[in-house]
Amino acid sequence: MEPFRVHILGCGSALPTLRHNATSQVVEVRGKLFMVDCGEGTQVQLRRSHIRFTRLRAIFISHLHGDHCFGLIGMISTFGLLGRTAPLQIYAPVDLQPILQQQIDFFCTGLEFDIDFHPVDTTQRNIIYEDKSLTVETLPLEHRIACCGFLFKEKPLLPHIRRDMIDFYGISLSQINNIKQGADGVGRDGLPIPNARLVQPATPARSYAYCSDTRYMPQLHQEVKGANLLYHEATYGSESEGRARMYYHSTAAQAAQVAAAAKVGQLMLGHYSARYDNEKVLLNEAKTIFPNTILAQEGLVINV
């Protein structure tokens, strides 16, 4: 199976700490790398994770709070120093475009690559990126400013060829692609062979839902239903539920409620408040509702 992984570069919240970096992740799908949010210090974390800067195809910014985007101009500058020539795709709320362009004009003159900015409507669920194997959709969230999450979803895969049956019936290799697309085969004797005898069901397509800063949304489970992996912010524990509501954040228990209602495969918590010296209290809180929960940690690489 082709790799589908999430690399955690940072999982802290706005206040810097010595334990966590600001939010950033790299989603790896079938050899393609996409960055989700780019907080301060992301470049150093890329180095530590041994991820090559030049392999990043696109950067998705969930919202314009500094702990999610202050690292972006530094990253662009480094791309220039490394001699990048491939275009860089940036998907972000529209208000970032003039700010970013001003920074580029001042700090990054002479870049040898194009920056293609794609304004994102954070209020609508839309497909904003698509290639032959993947789509990325926006997930509208409720935060103090315009904010959305992202759903990375593989396109349906083709069925697996049954090599034993191909050999048994003497099916020519030239028919394989058509058989994968649903056509019947023709055996060595010229007789048709039903497609169902020649294939096995495709591997189920995988999906990863990234839900950045948001207060609890009871309806959110409908948007992330059945995801293999859900990242949901868990800035606070339940003892601070009032604070979470005030600042448009979520508790670990609320994140777990979304995961349980959505019947996701696994929940990953992140965006921890600096008040917690040990996030195990958040993990335990979530596990009472959704047992298959883990904590995001810098350096963690998780298979979807």
PDB file of C-alpha atoms in Angstrom:
ATOM      1  CA  MET A   1       0.000   0.000   0.000  1.00  0.00           C
ATOM      2  CA  GLU A   2       1.274   3.463  -0.886  1.00  0.00           C
ATOM      3  CA  PRO A   3       2.240   5.570   2.162  1.00  0.00           C
ATOM      4  CA  PHE A   4      -0.232   7.962   3.750  1.00  0.00           C
ATOM      5  CA  ARG A   5       1.403   9.543   6.791  1.00  0.00           C
ATOM      6  CA  VAL A   6       1.151  12.595   9.009  1.00  0.00           C
ATOM      7  CA  HIS A   7       4.369  14.135  10.352  1.00  0.00           C
ATOM      8  CA  ILE A   8       3.882  16.313  13.444  1.00  0.00           C
ATOM      9  CA  LEU A   9       6.233  19.315  13.416  1.00  0.00           C
ATOM     10  CA  GLY A  10       4.480  21.335  16.109  1.00  0.00           C
ATOM     11  CA  CYS A  11       1.399  20.871  18.292  1.00  0.00           C
ATOM     12  CA  GLY A  12       1.442  23.705  20.810  1.00  0.00           C
ATOM     13  CA  SER A  13      -0.876  26.706  20.978  1.00  0.00           C
ATOM     14  CA  ALA A  14      -0.169  30.445  20.796  1.00  0.00           C
ATOM     15  CA  LEU A  15       2.092  30.903  23.830  1.00  0.00           C
ATOM     16  CA  PRO A  16       5.619  29.574  23.114  1.00  0.00           C
ATOM     17  CA  THR A  17       6.967  26.905  25.450  1.00  0.00           C
ATOM     18  CA  LEU A  18      10.123  24.810  25.645  1.00  0.00           C
ATOM     19  CA  ARG A  19       8.065  21.648  25.245  1.00  0.00           C
ATOM     20  CA  HIS A  20       6.104  22.309  22.049  1.00  0.00           C
ATOM     21  CA  ASN A  21       6.501  24.138  18.774  1.00  0.00           C
ATOM     22  CA  ALA A  22       3.776  26.174  17.111  1.00  0.00           C
ATOM     23  CA  THR A  23       1.351  24.292  14.920  1.00  0.00           C
ATOM     24  CA  SER A  24       2.581  22.649  11.736  1.00  0.00           C
ATOM     25  CA  GLN A  25       2.224  19.263  10.084  1.00  0.00           C
ATOM     26  CA  VAL A  26       3.291  17.569   6.872  1.00  0.00           C
ATOM     27  CA  VAL A  27       0.834  15.210   5.225  1.00  0.00           C
ATOM     28  CA  GLU A  28       2.531  12.628   2.997  1.00  0.00           C
ATOM     29  CA  VAL A  29       0.299  10.934   0.437  1.00  0.00           C
ATOM     30  CA  ARG A  30       1.804   8.520  -2.087  1.00  0.00           C
ATOM     31  CA  GLY A  31       5.130  10.343  -2.131  1.00  0.00           C
ATOM     32  CA  LYS A  32       3.606  13.842  -2.324  1.00  0.00           C
ATOM     33  CA  LEU A  33       4.178  16.226   0.600  1.00  0.00           C
ATOM     34  CA  PHE A  34       1.739  18.903   1.763  1.00  0.00           C
ATOM     35  CA  MET A  35       2.213  21.249   4.712  1.00  0.00           C
ATOM     36  CA  VAL A  36      -0.705  22.147   6.958  1.00  0.00           C
ATOM     37  CA  ASP A  37      -0.118  25.384   8.861  1.00  0.00           C
ATOM     38  CA  CYS A  38       3.318  26.901   9.291  1.00  0.00           C
ATOM     39  CA  GLY A  39       3.950  28.279  12.748  1.00  0.00           C
ATOM     40  CA  GLU A  40       7.189  29.854  13.905  1.00  0.00           C
ATOM     41  CA  GLY A  41      10.065  27.359  14.003  1.00  0.00           C
ATOM     42  CA  THR A  42       8.677  25.077  11.321  1.00  0.00           C
ATOM     43  CA  GLN A  43      11.898  25.149   9.283  1.00  0.00           C
ATOM     44  CA  VAL A  44      13.937  23.797  12.190  1.00  0.00           C
ATOM     45  CA  GLN A  45      11.369  21.065  12.737  1.00  0.00           C
ATOM     46  CA  LEU A  46      11.584  20.095   9.068  1.00  0.00           C
ATOM     47  CA  ARG A  47      15.330  19.660   9.504  1.00  0.00           C
ATOM     48  CA  ARG A  48      14.831  17.532  12.589  1.00  0.00           C
ATOM     49  CA  SER A  49      12.302  15.391  10.764  1.00  0.00           C
ATOM     50  CA  HIS A  50      14.648  14.914   7.786  1.00  0.00           C
ATOM     51  CA  ILE A  51      11.979  16.168   5.389  1.00  0.00           C
ATOM     52  CA  ARG A  52      13.389  17.838   2.291  1.00  0.00           C
ATOM     53  CA  PHE A  53      12.151  21.398   1.825  1.00  0.00           C
ATOM     54  CA  THR A  54      12.063  21.056  -1.935  1.00  0.00           C
ATOM     55  CA  ARG A  55       9.577  18.175  -1.839  1.00  0.00           C
ATOM     56  CA  LEU A  56       6.757  20.317  -0.453  1.00  0.00           C
ATOM     57  CA  ARG A  57       4.132  20.843  -3.147  1.00  0.00           C
ATOM     58  CA  ALA A  58       1.635  23.030  -1.326  1.00  0.00           C
ATOM     59  CA  ILE A  59       1.001  24.772   1.980  1.00  0.00           C
ATOM     60  CA  PHE A  60      -2.470  24.986   3.527  1.00  0.00           C
ATOM     61  CA  ILE A  61      -3.071  27.706   6.132  1.00  0.00           C
ATOM     62  CA  SER A  62      -6.129  27.237   8.332  1.00  0.00           C
ATOM     63  CA  HIS A  63      -6.361  30.800   9.660  1.00  0.00           C
ATOM     64  CA  LEU A  64      -4.362  33.956  10.238  1.00  0.00           C
ATOM     65  CA  HIS A  65      -3.325  33.645  13.857  1.00  0.00           C
ATOM     66  CA  GLY A  66       0.436  33.895  14.168  1.00  0.00           C
ATOM     67  CA  ASP A  67       1.022  30.469  15.670  1.00  0.00           C
ATOM     68  CA  HIS A  68      -0.296  29.019  12.405  1.00  0.00           C
ATOM     69  CA  CYS A  69       1.425  31.239   9.841  1.00  0.00           C
ATOM     70  CA  PHE A  70       4.389  33.220  11.267  1.00  0.00           C
ATOM     71  CA  GLY A  71       6.800  30.674   9.785  1.00  0.00           C
ATOM     72  CA  LEU A  72       5.590  31.072   6.215  1.00  0.00           C
ATOM     73  CA  ILE A  73       7.752  33.975   5.001  1.00  0.00           C
ATOM     74  CA  GLY A  74      10.865  32.381   6.486  1.00  0.00           C
ATOM     75  CA  MET A  75      10.054  29.166   4.679  1.00  0.00           C
ATOM     76  CA  ILE A  76       9.638  30.999   1.373  1.00  0.00           C
ATOM     77  CA  SER A  77      12.966  32.787   1.902  1.00  0.00           C
ATOM     78  CA  THR A  78      14.697  29.464   2.536  1.00  0.00           C
ATOM     79  CA  PHE A  79      13.177  27.991  -0.610  1.00  0.00           C
ATOM     80  CA  GLY A  80      14.862  30.828  -2.488  1.00  0.00           C
ATOM     81  CA  LEU A  81      18.225  30.156  -0.831  1.00  0.00           C
ATOM     82  CA  LEU A  82      17.940  26.488  -1.775  1.00  0.00           C
ATOM     83  CA  GLY A  83      17.349  27.354  -5.429  1.00  0.00           C
ATOM     84  CA  ARG A  84      13.786  26.151  -5.679  1.00  0.00           C
ATOM     85  CA  THR A  85      12.327  26.436  -9.182  1.00  0.00           C
ATOM     86  CA  ALA A  86       9.067  24.478  -8.845  1.00  0.00           C
ATOM     87  CA  PRO A  87       5.969  26.621  -8.216  1.00  0.00           C
ATOM     88  CA  LEU A  88       4.713  26.747  -4.636  1.00  0.00           C
ATOM     89  CA  GLN A  89       0.966  26.498  -4.110  1.00  0.00           C
ATOM     90  CA  ILE A  90      -0.436  28.331  -1.080  1.00  0.00           C
ATOM     91  CA  TYR A  91      -4.062  27.861   0.033  1.00  0.00           C
ATOM     92  CA  ALA A  92      -5.165  30.334   2.690  1.00  0.00           C
ATOM     93  CA  PRO A  93      -7.805  32.882   3.692  1.00  0.00           C
ATOM     94  CA  VAL A  94      -7.814  35.770   1.212  1.00  0.00           C
ATOM     95  CA  ASP A  95      -6.601  38.352   3.742  1.00  0.00           C
ATOM     96  CA  LEU A  96      -3.183  36.702   3.811  1.00  0.00           C
ATOM     97  CA  GLN A  97      -2.436  37.518   0.171  1.00  0.00           C
ATOM     98  CA  PRO A  98      -1.601  41.257   0.450  1.00  0.00           C
ATOM     99  CA  ILE A  99       0.321  40.712   3.699  1.00  0.00           C
ATOM    100  CA  LEU A 100       2.364  37.902   2.184  1.00  0.00           C
ATOM    101  CA  GLN A 101       3.018  39.805  -1.024  1.00  0.00           C
ATOM    102  CA  GLN A 102       4.357  42.788   0.936  1.00  0.00           C
ATOM    103  CA  GLN A 103       6.703  40.510   2.872  1.00  0.00           C
ATOM    104  CA  ILE A 104       7.888  38.811  -0.322  1.00  0.00           C
ATOM    105  CA  ASP A 105       8.540  42.166  -2.008  1.00  0.00           C
ATOM    106  CA  PHE A 106      10.598  43.338   0.971  1.00  0.00           C
ATOM    107  CA  PHE A 107      12.442  40.189   2.058  1.00  0.00           C
ATOM    108  CA  CYS A 108      12.447  37.807  -0.904  1.00  0.00           C
ATOM    109  CA  THR A 109      13.323  39.700  -4.091  1.00  0.00           C
ATOM    110  CA  GLY A 110      14.706  37.618  -6.932  1.00  0.00           C
ATOM    111  CA  LEU A 111      12.893  34.365  -6.203  1.00  0.00           C
ATOM    112  CA  GLU A 112      13.291  31.897  -9.048  1.00  0.00           C
ATOM    113  CA  PHE A 113       9.969  30.171  -8.457  1.00  0.00           C
ATOM    114  CA  ASP A 114       6.361  31.252  -8.720  1.00  0.00           C
ATOM    115  CA  ILE A 115       4.066  31.484  -5.720  1.00  0.00           C
ATOM    116  CA  ASP A 116       0.512  30.640  -6.699  1.00  0.00           C
ATOM    117  CA  PHE A 117      -1.877  31.949  -4.062  1.00  0.00           C
ATOM    118  CA  HIS A 118      -5.314  30.308  -3.863  1.00  0.00           C
ATOM    119  CA  PRO A 119      -7.806  32.220  -1.683  1.00  0.00           C
ATOM    120  CA  VAL A 120      -9.913  29.908   0.472  1.00  0.00           C
ATOM    121  CA  ASP A 121     -13.518  30.493   1.478  1.00  0.00           C
ATOM    122  CA  THR A 122     -13.506  29.248   5.068  1.00  0.00           C
ATOM    123  CA  THR A 123     -17.311  29.344   5.282  1.00  0.00           C
ATOM    124  CA  GLN A 124     -17.939  26.668   2.654  1.00  0.00           C
ATOM    125  CA  ARG A 125     -16.963  23.042   2.205  1.00  0.00           C
ATOM    126  CA  ASN A 126     -15.210  22.929  -1.150  1.00  0.00           C
ATOM    127  CA  ILE A 127     -12.593  20.864  -2.930  1.00  0.00           C
ATOM    128  CA  ILE A 128      -9.629  23.246  -3.186  1.00  0.00           C
ATOM    129  CA  TYR A 129      -6.965  20.819  -4.413  1.00  0.00           C
ATOM    130  CA  GLU A 130      -7.207  17.764  -6.645  1.00  0.00           C
ATOM    131  CA  ASP A 131      -4.837  15.485  -8.478  1.00  0.00           C
ATOM    132  CA  LYS A 132      -5.192  11.987  -9.922  1.00  0.00           C
ATOM    133  CA  SER A 133      -5.104  10.296  -6.516  1.00  0.00           C
ATOM    134  CA  LEU A 134      -6.154  12.880  -3.916  1.00  0.00           C
ATOM    135  CA  THR A 135      -8.604  15.637  -3.034  1.00  0.00           C
ATOM    136  CA  VAL A 136      -8.320  18.246  -0.284  1.00  0.00           C
ATOM    137  CA  GLU A 137     -11.537  19.811   0.996  1.00  0.00           C
ATOM    138  CA  THR A 138     -12.131  22.695   3.371  1.00  0.00           C
ATOM    139  CA  LEU A 139     -13.981  22.070   6.647  1.00  0.00           C
ATOM    140  CA  PRO A 140     -15.612  25.246   8.012  1.00  0.00           C
ATOM    141  CA  LEU A 141     -14.780  25.763  11.702  1.00  0.00           C
ATOM    142  CA  GLU A 142     -15.858  28.213  14.419  1.00  0.00           C
ATOM    143  CA  HIS A 143     -13.020  30.360  15.709  1.00  0.00           C
ATOM    144  CA  ARG A 144     -12.530  34.030  16.580  1.00  0.00           C
ATOM    145  CA  ILE A 145     -11.523  34.754  12.993  1.00  0.00           C
ATOM    146  CA  ALA A 146     -12.139  33.052   9.643  1.00  0.00           C
ATOM    147  CA  CYS A 147     -10.857  29.487  10.008  1.00  0.00           C
ATOM    148  CA  CYS A 148     -11.213  26.114   8.353  1.00  0.00           C
ATOM    149  CA  GLY A 149      -9.854  22.628   8.623  1.00  0.00           C
ATOM    150  CA  PHE A 150      -8.842  20.355   5.777  1.00  0.00           C
ATOM    151  CA  LEU A 151      -9.900  16.865   4.724  1.00  0.00           C
ATOM    152  CA  PHE A 152      -7.289  14.878   2.794  1.00  0.00           C
ATOM    153  CA  LYS A 153      -9.020  12.055   0.974  1.00  0.00           C
ATOM    154  CA  GLU A 154      -7.705   9.426  -1.404  1.00  0.00           C
ATOM    155  CA  LYS A 155      -9.717   8.847  -4.525  1.00  0.00           C
ATOM    156  CA  PRO A 156     -11.278   5.370  -4.836  1.00  0.00           C
ATOM    157  CA  LEU A 157      -8.668   2.813  -5.727  1.00  0.00           C
ATOM    158  CA  LEU A 158      -8.889   0.213  -8.480  1.00  0.00           C
ATOM    159  CA  PRO A 159      -9.516  -3.456  -7.622  1.00  0.00           C
ATOM    160  CA  HIS A 160      -6.644  -5.891  -7.246  1.00  0.00           C
ATOM    161  CA  ILE A 161      -5.964  -8.309 -10.075  1.00  0.00           C
ATOM    162  CA  ARG A 162      -6.073 -11.986  -9.119  1.00  0.00           C
ATOM    163  CA  ARG A 163      -2.825 -13.191 -10.623  1.00  0.00           C
ATOM    164  CA  ASP A 164      -3.756 -16.835 -10.073  1.00  0.00           C
ATOM    165  CA  MET A 165      -6.951 -16.483 -12.127  1.00  0.00           C
ATOM    166  CA  ILE A 166      -5.218 -14.487 -14.866  1.00  0.00           C
ATOM    167  CA  ASP A 167      -2.751 -17.334 -15.274  1.00  0.00           C
ATOM    168  CA  PHE A 168      -5.422 -20.016 -14.986  1.00  0.00           C
ATOM    169  CA  TYR A 169      -7.524 -18.572 -17.815  1.00  0.00           C
ATOM    170  CA  GLY A 170      -4.562 -17.450 -19.898  1.00  0.00           C
ATOM    171  CA  ILE A 171      -5.593 -13.790 -19.879  1.00  0.00           C
ATOM    172  CA  SER A 172      -3.180 -11.617 -21.888  1.00  0.00           C
ATOM    173  CA  LEU A 173      -1.396  -8.785 -20.081  1.00  0.00           C
ATOM    174  CA  SER A 174      -2.832  -6.282 -22.554  1.00  0.00           C
ATOM    175  CA  GLN A 175      -6.260  -6.790 -20.933  1.00  0.00           C
ATOM    176  CA  ILE A 176      -5.199  -5.968 -17.368  1.00  0.00           C
ATOM    177  CA  ASN A 177      -5.986  -2.251 -17.390  1.00  0.00           C
ATOM    178  CA  ASN A 178      -9.428  -2.827 -18.879  1.00  0.00           C
ATOM    179  CA  ILE A 179     -10.156  -5.533 -16.316  1.00  0.00           C
ATOM    180  CA  LYS A 180      -9.201  -3.145 -13.491  1.00  0.00           C
ATOM    181  CA  GLN A 181     -11.713  -0.697 -14.944  1.00  0.00           C
ATOM    182  CA  GLY A 182     -14.472  -3.333 -14.784  1.00  0.00           C
ATOM    183  CA  ALA A 183     -14.297  -5.101 -18.158  1.00  0.00           C
ATOM    184  CA  ASP A 184     -14.619  -8.857 -18.508  1.00  0.00           C
ATOM    185  CA  GLY A 185     -11.602 -10.818 -19.667  1.00  0.00           C
ATOM    186  CA  VAL A 186     -11.114 -13.093 -22.647  1.00  0.00           C
ATOM    187  CA  GLY A 187      -9.372 -16.399 -21.999  1.00  0.00           C
ATOM    188  CA  ARG A 188      -6.913 -18.272 -24.191  1.00  0.00           C
ATOM    189  CA  ASP A 189      -9.845 -20.196 -25.703  1.00  0.00           C
ATOM    190  CA  GLY A 190     -11.595 -16.945 -26.681  1.00  0.00           C
ATOM    191  CA  LEU A 191     -14.407 -17.305 -24.155  1.00  0.00           C
ATOM    192  CA  PRO A 192     -15.387 -14.378 -21.902  1.00  0.00           C
ATOM    193  CA  ILE A 193     -14.436 -14.540 -18.230  1.00  0.00           C
ATOM    194  CA  PRO A 194     -16.598 -12.515 -15.784  1.00  0.00           C
ATOM    195  CA  ASN A 195     -14.748  -9.636 -14.195  1.00  0.00           C
ATOM    196  CA  ALA A 196     -15.690 -10.779 -10.694  1.00  0.00           C
ATOM    197  CA  ARG A 197     -13.546 -13.897 -11.129  1.00  0.00           C
ATOM    198  CA  LEU A 198     -10.482 -11.887 -12.051  1.00  0.00           C
ATOM    199  CA  VAL A 199     -10.336  -9.221  -9.351  1.00  0.00           C
ATOM    200  CA  GLN A 200     -10.468  -8.747  -5.605  1.00  0.00           C
ATOM    201  CA  PRO A 201     -12.032  -5.694  -3.939  1.00  0.00           C
ATOM    202  CA  ALA A 202      -9.938  -2.553  -3.904  1.00  0.00           C
ATOM    203  CA  THR A 203      -8.181  -1.420  -0.757  1.00  0.00           C
ATOM    204  CA  PRO A 204     -10.511   1.106   0.914  1.00  0.00           C
ATOM    205  CA  ALA A 205      -9.535   4.733   0.263  1.00  0.00           C
ATOM    206  CA  ARG A 206      -8.073   6.506   3.307  1.00  0.00           C
ATOM    207  CA  SER A 207      -8.791   9.969   4.709  1.00  0.00           C
ATOM    208  CA  TYR A 208      -7.314  12.381   7.224  1.00  0.00           C
ATOM    209  CA  ALA A 209      -9.305  15.215   8.788  1.00  0.00           C
ATOM    210  CA  TYR A 210      -7.421  18.171  10.256  1.00  0.00           C
ATOM    211  CA  CYS A 211      -9.550  20.330  12.539  1.00  0.00           C
ATOM    212  CA  SER A 212      -7.547  23.291  13.661  1.00  0.00           C
ATOM    213  CA  ASP A 213      -8.627  25.959  16.159  1.00  0.00           C
ATOM    214  CA  THR A 214     -12.359  25.698  16.782  1.00  0.00           C
ATOM    215  CA  ARG A 215     -14.830  25.679  19.591  1.00  0.00           C
ATOM    216  CA  TYR A 216     -16.971  22.588  19.990  1.00  0.00           C
ATOM    217  CA  MET A 217     -19.246  22.081  16.984  1.00  0.00           C
ATOM    218  CA  PRO A 218     -21.857  19.361  17.640  1.00  0.00           C
ATOM    219  CA  GLN A 219     -22.476  19.050  13.899  1.00  0.00           C
ATOM    220  CA  LEU A 220     -18.803  18.684  12.944  1.00  0.00           C
ATOM    221  CA  HIS A 221     -18.971  14.902  13.125  1.00  0.00           C
ATOM    222  CA  GLN A 222     -21.063  14.917   9.958  1.00  0.00           C
ATOM    223  CA  GLU A 223     -18.196  16.540   8.023  1.00  0.00           C
ATOM    224  CA  VAL A 224     -15.499  14.101   9.184  1.00  0.00           C
ATOM    225  CA  LYS A 225     -17.614  10.946   9.324  1.00  0.00           C
ATOM    226  CA  GLY A 226     -15.599   7.770   8.892  1.00  0.00           C
ATOM    227  CA  ALA A 227     -12.177   9.419   8.598  1.00  0.00           C
ATOM    228  CA  ASN A 228      -9.332   7.043   9.326  1.00  0.00           C
ATOM    229  CA  LEU A 229      -7.584   9.674  11.419  1.00  0.00           C
ATOM    230  CA  LEU A 230      -8.976  12.852  12.974  1.00  0.00           C
ATOM    231  CA  TYR A 231      -6.766  15.598  14.369  1.00  0.00           C
ATOM    232  CA  HIS A 232      -8.858  17.826  16.618  1.00  0.00           C
ATOM    233  CA  GLU A 233      -7.601  20.654  18.748  1.00  0.00           C
ATOM    234  CA  ALA A 234      -7.786  20.042  22.506  1.00  0.00           C
ATOM    235  CA  THR A 235      -6.488  23.273  23.957  1.00  0.00           C
ATOM    236  CA  TYR A 236      -8.084  22.733  27.372  1.00  0.00           C
ATOM    237  CA  GLY A 237      -9.377  20.117  29.761  1.00  0.00           C
ATOM    238  CA  SER A 238     -12.982  20.050  30.900  1.00  0.00           C
ATOM    239  CA  GLU A 239     -12.141  22.110  33.986  1.00  0.00           C
ATOM    240  CA  SER A 240     -11.646  25.044  31.581  1.00  0.00           C
ATOM    241  CA  GLU A 241     -14.706  24.469  29.406  1.00  0.00           C
ATOM    242  CA  GLY A 242     -15.899  28.021  30.011  1.00  0.00           C
ATOM    243  CA  ARG A 243     -12.555  29.441  28.893  1.00  0.00           C
ATOM    244  CA  ALA A 244     -12.624  27.193  25.834  1.00  0.00           C
ATOM    245  CA  ARG A 245     -16.049  28.520  24.877  1.00  0.00           C
ATOM    246  CA  MET A 246     -14.955  32.128  25.439  1.00  0.00           C
ATOM    247  CA  TYR A 247     -11.860  31.853  23.264  1.00  0.00           C
ATOM    248  CA  TYR A 248     -13.429  29.589  20.633  1.00  0.00           C
ATOM    249  CA  HIS A 249     -11.395  26.512  21.511  1.00  0.00           C
ATOM    250  CA  SER A 250     -12.283  22.944  22.491  1.00  0.00           C
ATOM    251  CA  THR A 251     -11.660  20.607  25.389  1.00  0.00           C
ATOM    252  CA  ALA A 252     -10.239  17.123  25.045  1.00  0.00           C
ATOM    253  CA  ALA A 253     -13.629  15.649  25.961  1.00  0.00           C
ATOM    254  CA  GLN A 254     -15.337  17.669  23.243  1.00  0.00           C
ATOM    255  CA  ALA A 255     -12.791  16.492  20.674  1.00  0.00           C
ATOM    256  CA  ALA A 256     -13.523  12.915  21.740  1.00  0.00           C
ATOM    257  CA  GLN A 257     -17.259  13.495  21.384  1.00  0.00           C
ATOM    258  CA  VAL A 258     -16.730  14.549  17.774  1.00  0.00           C
ATOM    259  CA  ALA A 259     -14.577  11.469  17.124  1.00  0.00           C
ATOM    260  CA  ALA A 260     -17.108   9.108  18.689  1.00  0.00           C
ATOM    261  CA  ALA A 261     -20.062  10.587  16.810  1.00  0.00           C
ATOM    262  CA  ALA A 262     -18.112  10.507  13.531  1.00  0.00           C
ATOM    263  CA  LYS A 263     -16.971   6.905  14.086  1.00  0.00           C
ATOM    264  CA  VAL A 264     -13.438   7.767  13.009  1.00  0.00           C
ATOM    265  CA  GLY A 265     -10.667   5.217  13.187  1.00  0.00           C
ATOM    266  CA  GLN A 266      -8.388   7.176  15.510  1.00  0.00           C
ATOM    267  CA  LEU A 267      -8.315  10.556  17.243  1.00  0.00           C
ATOM    268  CA  MET A 268      -5.180  12.654  17.660  1.00  0.00           C
ATOM    269  CA  LEU A 269      -5.246  15.574  20.096  1.00  0.00           C
ATOM    270  CA  GLY A 270      -3.145  18.717  19.712  1.00  0.00           C
ATOM    271  CA  HIS A 271      -2.863  22.506  20.146  1.00  0.00           C
ATOM    272  CA  TYR A 272      -2.240  22.214  23.870  1.00  0.00           C
ATOM    273  CA  SER A 273      -2.464  25.214  26.169  1.00  0.00           C
ATOM    274  CA  ALA A 274       0.854  26.189  27.762  1.00  0.00           C
ATOM    275  CA  ARG A 275      -0.763  25.698  31.184  1.00  0.00           C
ATOM    276  CA  TYR A 276      -0.311  21.917  30.915  1.00  0.00           C
ATOM    277  CA  ASP A 277       3.078  20.514  31.896  1.00  0.00           C
ATOM    278  CA  ASN A 278       1.812  17.042  31.064  1.00  0.00           C
ATOM    279  CA  GLU A 279      -0.915  16.497  28.474  1.00  0.00           C
ATOM    280  CA  LYS A 280      -1.728  13.054  29.862  1.00  0.00           C
ATOM    281  CA  VAL A 281      -4.642  14.638  31.697  1.00  0.00           C
ATOM    282  CA  LEU A 282      -6.093  15.590  28.304  1.00  0.00           C
ATOM    283  CA  LEU A 283      -5.437  12.117  26.920  1.00  0.00           C
ATOM    284  CA  ASN A 284      -7.151  10.409  29.845  1.00  0.00           C
ATOM    285  CA  GLU A 285     -10.137  12.734  29.553  1.00  0.00           C
ATOM    286  CA  ALA A 286     -10.577  11.952  25.870  1.00  0.00           C
ATOM    287  CA  LYS A 287     -10.066   8.211  26.303  1.00  0.00           C
ATOM    288  CA  THR A 288     -13.017   7.912  28.639  1.00  0.00           C
ATOM    289  CA  ILE A 289     -15.173   8.858  25.643  1.00  0.00           C
ATOM    290  CA  PHE A 290     -13.116   7.630  22.688  1.00  0.00           C
ATOM    291  CA  PRO A 291     -10.521   5.010  23.701  1.00  0.00           C
ATOM    292  CA  ASN A 292      -8.513   5.049  20.476  1.00  0.00           C
ATOM    293  CA  THR A 293      -7.004   8.467  21.166  1.00  0.00           C
ATOM    294  CA  ILE A 294      -3.363   9.540  21.023  1.00  0.00           C
ATOM    295  CA  LEU A 295      -1.451  12.732  21.740  1.00  0.00           C
ATOM    296  CA  ALA A 296       0.304  14.628  18.986  1.00  0.00           C
ATOM    297  CA  GLN A 297       3.987  15.104  19.774  1.00  0.00           C
ATOM    298  CA  GLU A 298       6.781  16.736  17.814  1.00  0.00           C
ATOM    299  CA  GLY A 299       8.526  14.102  15.728  1.00  0.00           C
ATOM    300  CA  LEU A 300       5.564  11.736  15.720  1.00  0.00           C
ATOM    301  CA  VAL A 301       4.880  10.072  12.374  1.00  0.00           C
ATOM    302  CA  ILE A 302       1.540   8.301  12.201  1.00  0.00           C
ATOM    303  CA  ASN A 303       0.232   6.102   9.409  1.00  0.00           C
ATOM    304  CA  VAL A 304      -3.299   6.862   8.253  1.00  0.00           C
TER     305      VAL A 304
END
